[in-house]
Coordinates of C-alpha atoms and ligand atoms in Angstrom, one line a residue:
M2 CA 7.9 22.3 -30.2
Q3 CA 6.8 25.6 -28.7
I4 CA 7.4 25.9 -24.9
E5 CA 5.6 28.4 -22.8
T6 CA 6.6 29.5 -19.3
I7 CA 3.5 30.3 -17.2
T8 CA 3.7 32.5 -14.2
T9 CA 2.2 30.8 -11.1
H10 CA 1.9 31.4 -7.3
P11 CA 2.9 28.8 -4.8
Y12 CA 0.4 26.8 -2.7
N13 CA 1.5 26.1 0.9
D14 CA 0.0 22.6 1.3
Q15 CA 1.9 20.4 -1.2
N16 CA 3.7 18.3 1.3
P17 CA 3.6 14.7 0.3
G18 CA 2.4 12.2 3.0
T19 CA 2.9 8.5 3.5
S20 CA 2.5 7.9 -0.2
G21 CA 2.5 11.0 -2.4
L22 CA 0.4 14.1 -2.5
R23 CA -3.3 13.4 -1.9
K24 CA -6.0 16.0 -2.0
K25 CA -9.6 16.4 -3.0
V26 CA -10.1 16.6 -6.8
K27 CA -11.4 20.1 -6.3
V28 CA -8.0 21.1 -4.7
F29 CA -6.1 19.6 -7.7
Q30 CA -8.4 21.5 -10.1
Q31 CA -7.3 24.9 -8.7
P32 CA -5.4 27.0 -11.3
G33 CA -1.8 25.8 -11.5
Y34 CA -2.1 23.3 -8.5
L35 CA -1.2 20.2 -10.4
E36 CA 1.2 22.1 -12.6
N37 CA 3.0 23.6 -9.6
F38 CA 3.6 20.2 -7.9
V39 CA 4.7 18.5 -11.1
Q40 CA 7.1 21.4 -11.8
A41 CA 8.4 21.3 -8.2
I42 CA 9.2 17.6 -8.8
F43 CA 10.9 18.2 -12.1
D44 CA 12.9 21.2 -10.7
S45 CA 14.1 18.9 -7.9
L46 CA 15.4 16.2 -10.2
D47 CA 19.0 16.3 -11.5
G48 CA 19.8 15.0 -15.0
L49 CA 16.4 14.3 -16.4
A50 CA 17.3 15.7 -19.9
G51 CA 16.6 13.2 -22.6
K52 CA 15.6 10.5 -20.1
T53 CA 12.5 8.3 -19.9
L54 CA 9.5 8.9 -17.6
V55 CA 6.8 6.3 -16.9
L56 CA 3.3 7.7 -16.5
G57 CA 0.0 6.1 -15.5
G58 CA -2.7 6.0 -12.9
D59 CA -5.6 4.1 -11.4
G60 CA -8.2 5.5 -13.8
R61 CA -10.0 7.6 -11.2
Y62 CA -11.7 10.9 -12.0
F63 CA -9.2 13.5 -13.2
N64 CA -6.7 10.8 -14.4
R65 CA -7.0 11.6 -18.1
P66 CA -6.8 15.4 -17.9
A67 CA -3.9 15.2 -15.4
I68 CA -2.0 12.9 -17.8
Q69 CA -2.5 15.3 -20.7
V70 CA -1.0 18.2 -18.6
I71 CA 1.9 16.0 -17.4
I72 CA 2.7 14.9 -21.0
K73 CA 3.1 18.6 -22.0
M74 CA 5.1 19.5 -19.0
A75 CA 7.4 16.5 -19.4
A76 CA 8.1 17.5 -23.0
A77 CA 8.7 21.1 -22.0
N78 CA 11.1 20.1 -19.2
G79 CA 13.3 18.1 -21.5
F80 CA 12.4 14.5 -20.9
G81 CA 13.2 12.4 -24.0
E82 CA 10.6 9.8 -23.8
L83 CA 7.3 9.0 -22.0
I84 CA 6.0 5.5 -21.5
I85 CA 2.2 5.6 -20.7
G86 CA -0.2 2.8 -20.0
Q87 CA -3.0 2.6 -22.5
G88 CA -6.0 4.6 -21.4
G89 CA -3.7 6.3 -18.9
L90 CA -3.9 3.2 -16.8
L91 CA -1.1 1.5 -14.8
S92 CA -1.4 -0.3 -11.5
T93 CA 1.2 0.9 -9.0
P94 CA 3.2 -2.4 -9.0
A95 CA 3.0 -2.5 -12.8
A96 CA 4.4 1.0 -13.0
S97 CA 7.2 0.0 -10.6
H98 CA 8.0 -2.9 -12.9
I99 CA 7.9 -0.9 -16.1
I100 CA 10.3 1.8 -14.6
R101 CA 12.8 -1.0 -13.8
K102 CA 12.3 -3.1 -17.0
Y103 CA 12.8 -0.1 -19.3
N104 CA 15.5 1.6 -17.2
A105 CA 13.4 4.7 -16.9
F106 CA 14.6 7.7 -14.9
G107 CA 11.4 7.6 -12.8
G108 CA 7.7 7.6 -13.0
L109 CA 4.6 9.6 -12.0
I110 CA 1.8 7.5 -10.6
L111 CA -1.6 9.1 -10.4
S112 CA -3.7 7.6 -7.6
A113 CA -5.1 8.2 -4.2
S114 CA -5.0 4.4 -3.7
H115 CA -7.9 3.2 -1.4
N116 CA -9.4 6.6 -1.1
P117 CA -12.7 7.1 -2.9
G118 CA -12.8 8.8 -6.4
G119 CA -15.1 11.2 -8.3
P120 CA -15.5 15.0 -8.7
D121 CA -15.9 15.5 -5.0
E122 CA -13.5 12.8 -3.8
D123 CA -9.8 12.2 -3.9
F124 CA -6.9 12.4 -6.3
G125 CA -3.2 11.9 -5.8
I126 CA 0.2 12.0 -7.4
K127 CA 3.4 10.2 -6.5
Y128 CA 6.9 10.2 -7.9
N129 CA 8.9 7.0 -8.1
V130 CA 12.6 6.9 -8.6
S131 CA 14.7 4.8 -11.0
N132 CA 14.6 1.7 -8.7
G133 CA 10.9 1.7 -9.3
G134 CA 10.1 2.6 -5.7
P135 CA 8.5 5.6 -4.1
A136 CA 10.8 8.6 -3.8
P137 CA 12.5 8.6 -0.4
E138 CA 11.9 11.4 2.2
K139 CA 14.8 13.5 1.1
D140 CA 13.2 13.8 -2.3
T141 CA 9.7 14.4 -1.1
N142 CA 11.0 17.1 1.2
A143 CA 12.8 18.7 -1.7
F144 CA 9.5 18.6 -3.8
Y145 CA 7.7 20.3 -0.9
Q146 CA 10.3 23.0 -0.4
R147 CA 10.4 23.8 -4.1
S148 CA 6.6 24.0 -4.2
L149 CA 6.7 26.7 -1.5
V150 CA 8.7 29.1 -3.7
I151 CA 7.7 28.1 -7.2
D152 CA 6.8 31.1 -9.5
S153 CA 6.5 29.5 -13.0
Y154 CA 6.1 26.2 -14.8
K155 CA 6.9 25.1 -18.3
I156 CA 4.4 23.5 -20.7
A157 CA 4.6 22.6 -24.3
S158 CA 2.0 23.8 -26.8
I159 CA 1.1 20.5 -28.3
E160 CA -2.2 18.8 -29.0
D161 CA -3.7 16.3 -26.5
I162 CA -2.3 12.8 -27.1
D163 CA -4.6 9.8 -27.9
L164 CA -4.1 7.7 -24.9
D165 CA -6.0 4.7 -26.2
C166 CA -3.9 3.9 -29.3
I167 CA -0.9 1.6 -28.6
G168 CA 2.3 2.7 -30.4
T169 CA 4.9 5.5 -30.5
Q170 CA 4.4 9.1 -31.6
R171 CA 7.2 11.6 -32.0
I172 CA 7.2 15.3 -31.6
D173 CA 10.6 16.7 -32.5
N174 CA 13.0 14.9 -30.1
F175 CA 10.3 13.8 -27.7
S176 CA 8.6 10.4 -28.0
I177 CA 5.5 9.1 -26.4
T178 CA 4.9 5.4 -26.3
I179 CA 1.5 4.0 -25.3
I180 CA 1.9 0.4 -24.0
D181 CA -0.4 -2.4 -23.0
P182 CA -0.6 -1.8 -19.2
V183 CA -0.9 -5.5 -18.4
A184 CA 1.5 -7.4 -20.7
D185 CA 4.9 -6.7 -19.0
Y186 CA 3.4 -7.3 -15.5
A187 CA 1.7 -10.6 -16.6
E188 CA 5.0 -11.8 -18.0
L189 CA 6.8 -10.9 -14.7
M190 CA 4.2 -12.9 -12.7
Q191 CA 4.8 -16.0 -14.9
S192 CA 8.5 -15.8 -14.1
I193 CA 7.8 -15.9 -10.3
F194 CA 5.0 -18.5 -9.9
D195 CA 4.3 -22.0 -11.2
F196 CA 1.6 -21.1 -13.8
N197 CA 1.4 -24.7 -15.0
L198 CA 0.5 -26.0 -11.6
L199 CA -2.0 -23.1 -11.1
K200 CA -3.6 -23.9 -14.5
Q201 CA -4.0 -27.6 -13.5
S202 CA -5.4 -26.7 -10.1
I203 CA -7.9 -24.4 -11.6
S204 CA -9.0 -26.5 -14.5
S205 CA -9.3 -29.6 -12.3
G206 CA -11.6 -27.6 -10.0
Y207 CA -9.3 -28.1 -7.0
I208 CA -9.1 -24.3 -6.7
T209 CA -12.2 -22.2 -7.1
L210 CA -11.5 -18.5 -6.8
L211 CA -13.2 -15.1 -6.6
F212 CA -11.4 -11.9 -7.1
D213 CA -13.0 -8.5 -6.4
A214 CA -11.3 -5.7 -8.4
M215 CA -13.6 -3.2 -6.7
H216 CA -14.1 -1.3 -10.0
A217 CA -10.4 -0.2 -9.7
I218 CA -7.2 -0.8 -11.6
T219 CA -6.7 -4.5 -11.1
G220 CA -9.8 -5.5 -13.2
P221 CA -7.9 -5.7 -16.5
Y222 CA -4.9 -7.3 -14.8
A223 CA -7.0 -9.9 -13.0
K224 CA -9.0 -10.8 -16.1
R225 CA -5.9 -11.3 -18.2
I226 CA -4.1 -13.4 -15.6
F227 CA -6.8 -15.4 -13.9
I228 CA -9.2 -15.8 -16.8
D229 CA -7.2 -15.6 -20.0
I230 CA -3.9 -17.2 -18.8
L231 CA -4.9 -19.4 -16.0
G232 CA -8.3 -20.5 -17.3
A233 CA -10.5 -19.5 -14.4
T234 CA -14.2 -19.0 -15.2
P235 CA -15.3 -15.5 -16.3
D236 CA -17.3 -15.0 -13.1
S237 CA -14.2 -15.5 -11.0
V238 CA -13.4 -11.8 -11.4
I239 CA -16.1 -9.4 -10.1
N240 CA -16.3 -5.6 -10.4
A241 CA -13.7 -5.8 -13.1
E242 CA -14.4 -2.7 -15.0
P243 CA -12.3 0.3 -13.8
L244 CA -14.7 3.2 -13.1
E245 CA -13.8 6.8 -12.4
D246 CA -15.7 6.7 -9.1
F247 CA -15.1 3.0 -8.3
G248 CA -18.9 2.6 -8.5
G249 CA -19.3 5.0 -5.6
H250 CA -17.4 2.8 -3.2
H251 CA -14.1 3.0 -1.3
P252 CA -11.7 0.8 -3.3
D253 CA -10.3 -0.5 0.0
P254 CA -9.9 -4.2 0.3
N255 CA -11.2 -5.1 3.7
L256 CA -14.3 -7.0 4.9
A257 CA -16.2 -3.7 5.3
H258 CA -15.6 -2.3 1.8
A259 CA -15.3 -5.5 -0.2
Q260 CA -18.8 -6.4 0.8
E261 CA -19.8 -8.6 -2.1
L262 CA -16.7 -10.7 -1.7
A263 CA -17.2 -11.0 2.0
E264 CA -20.7 -12.1 1.6
R265 CA -19.7 -14.9 -0.8
M266 CA -16.7 -16.1 1.2
F267 CA -18.8 -16.3 4.4
G268 CA -22.0 -17.4 2.7
S269 CA -23.1 -20.9 1.6
A270 CA -20.9 -22.9 -0.7
P271 CA -18.0 -20.3 -0.8
P272 CA -15.1 -20.7 -3.2
V273 CA -11.8 -22.1 -2.0
F274 CA -10.1 -18.7 -2.2
G275 CA -11.2 -15.1 -2.3
A276 CA -9.2 -11.9 -2.7
A277 CA -9.5 -8.2 -3.4
S278 CA -7.2 -5.3 -4.3
D279 CA -7.4 -1.6 -3.9
G280 CA -7.7 1.5 -6.2
D281 CA -4.1 1.3 -7.5
G282 CA -3.6 -2.5 -7.2
D283 CA -0.9 -2.5 -4.5
R284 CA -3.0 -3.9 -1.6
N285 CA -4.4 -7.3 -1.2
M286 CA -7.0 -8.9 1.1
I287 CA -6.8 -12.7 1.4
T288 CA -9.7 -14.9 2.4
G289 CA -10.7 -18.5 2.2
S290 CA -13.9 -20.4 2.7
N291 CA -15.2 -18.8 5.9
I292 CA -11.9 -17.3 6.9
F293 CA -10.2 -13.9 6.7
V294 CA -6.4 -13.8 6.9
T295 CA -5.1 -10.7 8.6
P296 CA -2.4 -9.0 6.6
S297 CA 0.2 -9.5 9.3
D298 CA -0.5 -13.2 9.4
S299 CA -0.5 -13.3 5.6
L300 CA 3.0 -11.8 5.6
A301 CA 4.3 -14.3 8.2
I302 CA 2.7 -17.3 6.3
M303 CA 4.2 -16.1 3.1
A304 CA 7.6 -15.8 4.7
A305 CA 7.4 -19.3 6.3
N306 CA 6.4 -20.9 3.0
A307 CA 8.3 -18.8 0.4
H308 CA 10.7 -21.6 -0.4
L309 CA 7.8 -23.5 -2.1
I310 CA 7.4 -20.7 -4.7
P311 CA 9.7 -21.1 -7.7
A312 CA 11.2 -17.5 -7.5
Y313 CA 12.0 -17.9 -3.8
A314 CA 13.1 -21.6 -3.8
K315 CA 16.5 -20.6 -2.5
G316 CA 15.0 -19.1 0.6
L317 CA 14.8 -15.5 1.8
R318 CA 17.7 -13.2 2.5
G319 CA 15.7 -11.4 5.1
V320 CA 12.3 -9.9 5.8
A321 CA 10.9 -6.5 6.9
R322 CA 7.7 -5.2 8.3
S323 CA 6.4 -1.8 9.1
M324 CA 6.5 -0.9 12.8
P325 CA 2.7 -1.3 13.5
T326 CA 2.6 -4.7 11.7
S327 CA 2.3 -7.6 14.1
Q328 CA 5.4 -9.5 15.2
A329 CA 4.2 -12.7 13.6
V330 CA 6.8 -12.4 10.8
D331 CA 9.6 -11.8 13.4
R332 CA 8.9 -15.3 14.7
V333 CA 9.3 -16.8 11.2
A334 CA 12.5 -14.9 10.7
A335 CA 13.9 -16.1 14.0
H336 CA 13.0 -19.7 13.2
Y337 CA 14.8 -19.5 9.8
N338 CA 17.6 -17.5 11.3
I339 CA 17.2 -14.6 8.8
P340 CA 17.3 -10.9 9.6
C341 CA 14.0 -9.1 10.3
Y342 CA 13.9 -5.3 9.9
E343 CA 11.3 -2.9 11.4
T344 CA 10.6 0.2 9.4
P345 CA 8.2 3.2 9.6
T346 CA 4.9 2.9 7.9
G347 CA 5.1 3.4 4.1
W348 CA 6.7 1.4 1.3
K349 CA 9.4 4.0 0.7
F350 CA 11.3 2.7 3.7
F351 CA 11.7 -0.8 2.2
G352 CA 13.4 0.4 -0.9
N353 CA 17.0 0.7 0.4
L354 CA 16.8 -2.7 2.1
L355 CA 15.5 -4.3 -1.1
D356 CA 18.1 -2.6 -3.3
A357 CA 20.9 -3.7 -0.9
G358 CA 19.7 -7.3 -1.1
K359 CA 19.1 -7.3 2.7
I360 CA 15.5 -8.5 2.4
T361 CA 13.5 -10.5 -0.1
L362 CA 10.0 -10.1 1.3
C363 CA 8.3 -7.3 3.2
G364 CA 4.9 -6.1 4.3
E365 CA 2.6 -3.9 6.2
E366 CA -0.5 -4.5 8.3
S367 CA -2.5 -2.3 5.9
F368 CA -3.0 -5.1 3.4
G369 CA 0.3 -4.7 1.7
T370 CA 2.9 -7.4 0.9
G371 CA 5.6 -7.5 -1.7
S372 CA 9.1 -8.7 -2.6
D373 CA 12.2 -7.8 -4.5
H374 CA 10.5 -8.3 -7.8
V375 CA 9.3 -4.7 -7.8
R376 CA 9.7 -1.8 -5.4
E377 CA 6.1 -1.4 -4.4
K378 CA 3.6 -3.6 -2.6
D379 CA 1.8 -5.8 -5.0
G380 CA -1.7 -7.0 -4.7
L381 CA -2.0 -9.5 -7.5
W382 CA 1.4 -10.9 -6.7
A383 CA 0.2 -11.7 -3.2
V384 CA -2.9 -13.3 -4.5
L385 CA -0.9 -15.5 -6.9
F386 CA 1.5 -16.3 -4.0
W387 CA -1.4 -17.7 -2.0
L388 CA -2.9 -19.5 -5.0
N389 CA 0.5 -21.1 -5.6
L390 CA 0.7 -22.1 -1.9
I391 CA -2.7 -23.7 -1.9
A392 CA -1.9 -25.6 -5.1
I393 CA 1.4 -26.9 -3.9
K394 CA 0.4 -27.6 -0.2
R395 CA -3.0 -29.0 -1.2
Q396 CA -4.5 -27.4 1.9
S397 CA -7.3 -25.0 2.4
V398 CA -6.7 -21.4 3.5
A399 CA -8.0 -22.2 7.0
D400 CA -5.7 -25.3 7.3
I401 CA -2.7 -23.3 6.2
V402 CA -3.4 -20.6 8.8
N403 CA -4.2 -23.0 11.6
E404 CA -1.1 -25.0 10.9
H405 CA 1.0 -21.8 11.0
W406 CA -0.4 -20.7 14.3
Q407 CA 0.2 -24.2 15.8
K408 CA 3.8 -24.0 14.8
F409 CA 4.6 -20.4 15.6
G410 CA 1.8 -19.3 17.9
R411 CA -0.7 -16.6 17.0
D412 CA -0.2 -12.8 17.2
I413 CA -3.8 -11.8 17.7
Y414 CA -4.1 -8.4 16.1
C415 CA -6.5 -5.7 15.1
R416 CA -6.5 -2.0 14.0
H417 CA -9.1 0.6 14.9
D418 CA -9.4 3.7 12.8
Y419 CA -11.1 6.9 13.9
E420 CA -11.5 8.9 10.7
A421 CA -12.1 12.6 10.0
V422 CA -11.2 13.7 13.5
E423 CA -10.8 17.5 14.0
I424 CA -7.1 18.2 13.5
D425 CA -6.8 20.2 16.7
I426 CA -8.4 17.3 18.7
A427 CA -6.1 14.8 17.0
N428 CA -3.0 16.9 17.7
D429 CA -4.1 17.3 21.4
I430 CA -4.5 13.5 21.6
V431 CA -0.9 13.0 20.3
D432 CA 0.4 15.6 22.7
H433 CA -1.5 13.9 25.6
L434 CA 0.0 10.5 24.7
R435 CA 3.5 12.0 24.3
N436 CA 3.3 13.5 27.8
Q437 CA 2.5 10.2 29.4
L438 CA 5.4 8.3 27.8
P439 CA 8.1 9.0 30.5
T440 CA 5.8 7.9 33.3
L441 CA 4.4 4.7 31.8
P442 CA 7.3 2.2 31.9
G443 CA 7.0 -0.1 35.0
Q444 CA 3.3 0.7 35.5
T445 CA 1.0 -2.3 35.6
F446 CA -2.6 -2.3 34.1
A447 CA -4.4 -5.6 34.8
E448 CA -2.1 -8.3 33.4
Y449 CA -0.1 -5.8 31.4
T450 CA 3.1 -4.2 32.7
V451 CA 4.6 -1.5 30.5
K452 CA 8.1 -2.4 29.3
Y453 CA 8.7 0.6 27.1
A454 CA 6.8 3.7 25.9
D455 CA 8.4 5.8 23.2
E456 CA 8.0 7.4 19.9
F457 CA 9.4 5.3 17.0
S458 CA 12.4 6.7 15.2
Y459 CA 14.1 4.9 12.4
E460 CA 17.7 5.0 11.2
D461 CA 18.1 3.6 7.7
S462 CA 20.9 1.1 7.9
I463 CA 21.9 1.8 4.3
D464 CA 22.0 5.6 4.0
G465 CA 22.0 6.6 7.6
S466 CA 18.9 8.9 7.2
I467 CA 16.8 9.3 10.3
S468 CA 13.0 9.5 10.3
S469 CA 11.5 10.5 13.7
N470 CA 8.0 10.8 15.1
Q471 CA 6.8 7.6 13.3
G472 CA 4.2 6.5 15.8
I473 CA 3.8 6.1 19.6
R474 CA 4.5 2.7 20.9
I475 CA 3.6 1.2 24.2
G476 CA 5.1 -2.2 24.7
F477 CA 4.3 -4.7 27.5
E478 CA 6.4 -7.3 29.3
N479 CA 4.4 -10.1 27.7
G480 CA 5.2 -8.8 24.1
S481 CA 1.8 -7.1 23.6
R482 CA 1.8 -3.7 22.0
I483 CA -0.5 -0.7 21.5
I484 CA 0.5 1.7 18.8
F485 CA -0.9 5.1 17.9
R486 CA -0.3 7.1 14.8
L487 CA -1.9 9.7 12.6
S488 CA -2.5 8.7 9.0
G489 CA -0.5 10.4 6.3
T490 CA -2.9 9.5 3.4
G491 CA -6.2 11.0 4.4
T492 CA -7.7 14.2 2.9
V493 CA -10.3 15.2 5.5
G494 CA -9.3 16.1 9.1
A495 CA -7.1 13.6 10.8
T496 CA -7.3 9.8 11.1
L497 CA -6.1 8.2 14.3
R498 CA -5.0 4.6 13.9
I499 CA -4.8 2.4 17.0
Y500 CA -2.9 -0.9 16.5
L501 CA -3.3 -3.7 19.1
E502 CA -1.7 -7.0 19.4
R503 CA -1.2 -9.8 21.9
F504 CA 0.7 -13.1 21.4
E505 CA -1.0 -16.4 22.2
A506 CA 1.2 -19.6 22.2
D507 CA -1.6 -21.9 23.3
A508 CA -3.2 -23.5 20.2
S509 CA -6.4 -24.2 22.2
K510 CA -6.9 -20.5 22.4
H511 CA -6.2 -19.6 18.8
N512 CA -9.8 -19.6 17.5
Q513 CA -11.1 -16.7 19.5
S514 CA -12.3 -13.4 18.2
A515 CA -9.6 -10.8 18.2
Q516 CA -11.9 -8.1 19.6
V517 CA -12.6 -10.4 22.6
V518 CA -9.0 -11.3 23.3
L519 CA -7.9 -7.7 22.8
A520 CA -10.7 -6.2 24.9
T521 CA -8.4 -5.2 27.8
L522 CA -5.9 -3.7 25.5
I523 CA -8.7 -1.8 23.6
N524 CA -9.8 -0.3 26.9
L525 CA -6.3 0.6 27.9
A526 CA -5.8 2.3 24.6
E527 CA -8.8 4.5 25.3
Q528 CA -7.5 5.2 28.8
F529 CA -4.2 6.4 27.3
C530 CA -5.5 8.4 24.3
E531 CA -9.1 9.4 25.3
I532 CA -10.3 9.4 21.7
K533 CA -13.8 8.5 22.6
K534 CA -13.9 10.9 25.5
R535 CA -12.5 13.8 23.5
T536 CA -14.6 13.3 20.3
G537 CA -17.8 11.9 21.8
R538 CA -17.6 8.9 19.4
T539 CA -18.6 5.5 20.6
E540 CA -16.7 3.3 18.2
P541 CA -14.0 3.3 15.5
N542 CA -15.1 3.9 11.8
V543 CA -13.2 0.9 10.6
V544 CA -11.9 -2.2 12.4
T545 CA -9.5 -4.4 10.5
Ligands
LIG4 C1 -1.6 3.9 4.9 C2 -1.2 2.6 5.5 C3 0.3 2.4 5.1 C4 0.4 2.4 3.5 C5 -0.1 3.7 3.0 C6 -0.2 3.7 1.5 O1 -0.9 5.0 5.3 O2 -1.3 2.7 6.9 O3 0.7 1.2 5.6 O4 1.8 2.3 3.2 O5 -1.5 3.9 3.4 O6 -0.9 2.6 1.0 P1 -1.4 6.0 6.5 O7 -0.3 7.0 6.7 O8 -2.7 6.5 6.1 O9 -1.5 5.1 7.7 V1 -1.8 2.8 -0.5 O10 -2.4 1.4 -0.9 O11 -2.7 4.1 0.0 O12 -0.6 3.4 -1.6
LIG5 CO1 -2.8 1.4 -2.8

């Protein structure tokens, strides 16, 4: 194999965010841009010689050419083996599983997740370590530092590989195995859930379901699992064909973007259960007939009922949630007397807790839930979890949610996103908030008295690493919270996220709209951050 060393010049913007490096496709298409970042990763890893690398992506525009480049670079940098999903496809949770199952050294996942795809849209790349989870901050910092000084990359002069043909090819000491992207994952799901019960519930008509793959990666997974294995009707999976531009939509599973699903679930004669997943298959949205389950509630409900699922029958060791996720799961943990950890936003912070066996289940308000079965959040796993619960409890989604609120109270919750804000304005807003923090505690606004106002900093209890500036928190005496943070996944300007929550114990007040209950907090948030005043906007781009 002939290896070439190509001279390159560093780019100064290859700093990974919440979940990998995400940029416009056009940025990735600049000469050496992808190559620099991949070489920076390889240069930062110790002991990769002869090892196995897993490779796959969500099928978005630029996925295939990027995979061809990475194959040649992995060969040139001394990896011994590549495992690639057929067609260059692997969902994020499937990639995590494959890294673990085949004891790979790590994996490269090509995705910008819920961001749109196409020649003028987004691309992304993320490195996962040998536990199957996203590289921790010490690694991503090392990649960035290396990218700032890189002056060459290595690439093998080999032909493009046929990504569609399953099997192993060898070039000298380097082997490339193309695998079925779904098979291992489908097998894992069958080891976690009661597939016989699910089959019965579906074939008897007790459960009718609708899954929206949003023209993203979960289409082939959902078709295999729901239709081929569980026997659901073919029309149970919609938008099942992965498209390079996701059909022109945002593959973001919320009521705004999963429009077709939302219309059916809130229309006449809706199915019992509806769900959607995102670009790379790690997110989930759960709905039932005329009901949407907030991700924070979903996490709490899953935790409260996990013992009903075969794989979690012995109970949970502990749970974790990201800081802005509502405190609903904390109440479940307190009830079962298990630990509950609060981590910064981003799945990479759960890895150590999962590896150390401190937690079994974890989740984020951003439509992400997962468990110790992989080291990523897992969309279809969450969907199967809910289906298994419905089948075993023989209750509707609405009944499950209402019963949960009756028992634990309801943490009324919402998130407002202001997207593509000018970066200077966004930074000024954060400074403005920061400046107020010392003066807020003790102040009273309507019925809300500020208990604490700070910037979240996290110390990892396993490795002692500290992550600071992880969001601004304003907590009130009655347990309500307003949280502000800037997104680390966007590619245009800055996105300000405002998270609002208020606890309601009284069951007679549970069926109110979150926007109404949270109106005072929403106004207070504006008073603190002045996003509307400073940008002239009248409302958020997305409310979830
Ligand atoms: C967002 C979510 C965060 C999630 C991340 C990656 O990050 O808020 O909870 O872990 O996306 O999800 P940010 O920094 O934009 O708020 V995915 O499905 O994009 O891999
Ligand atoms: Co995702």
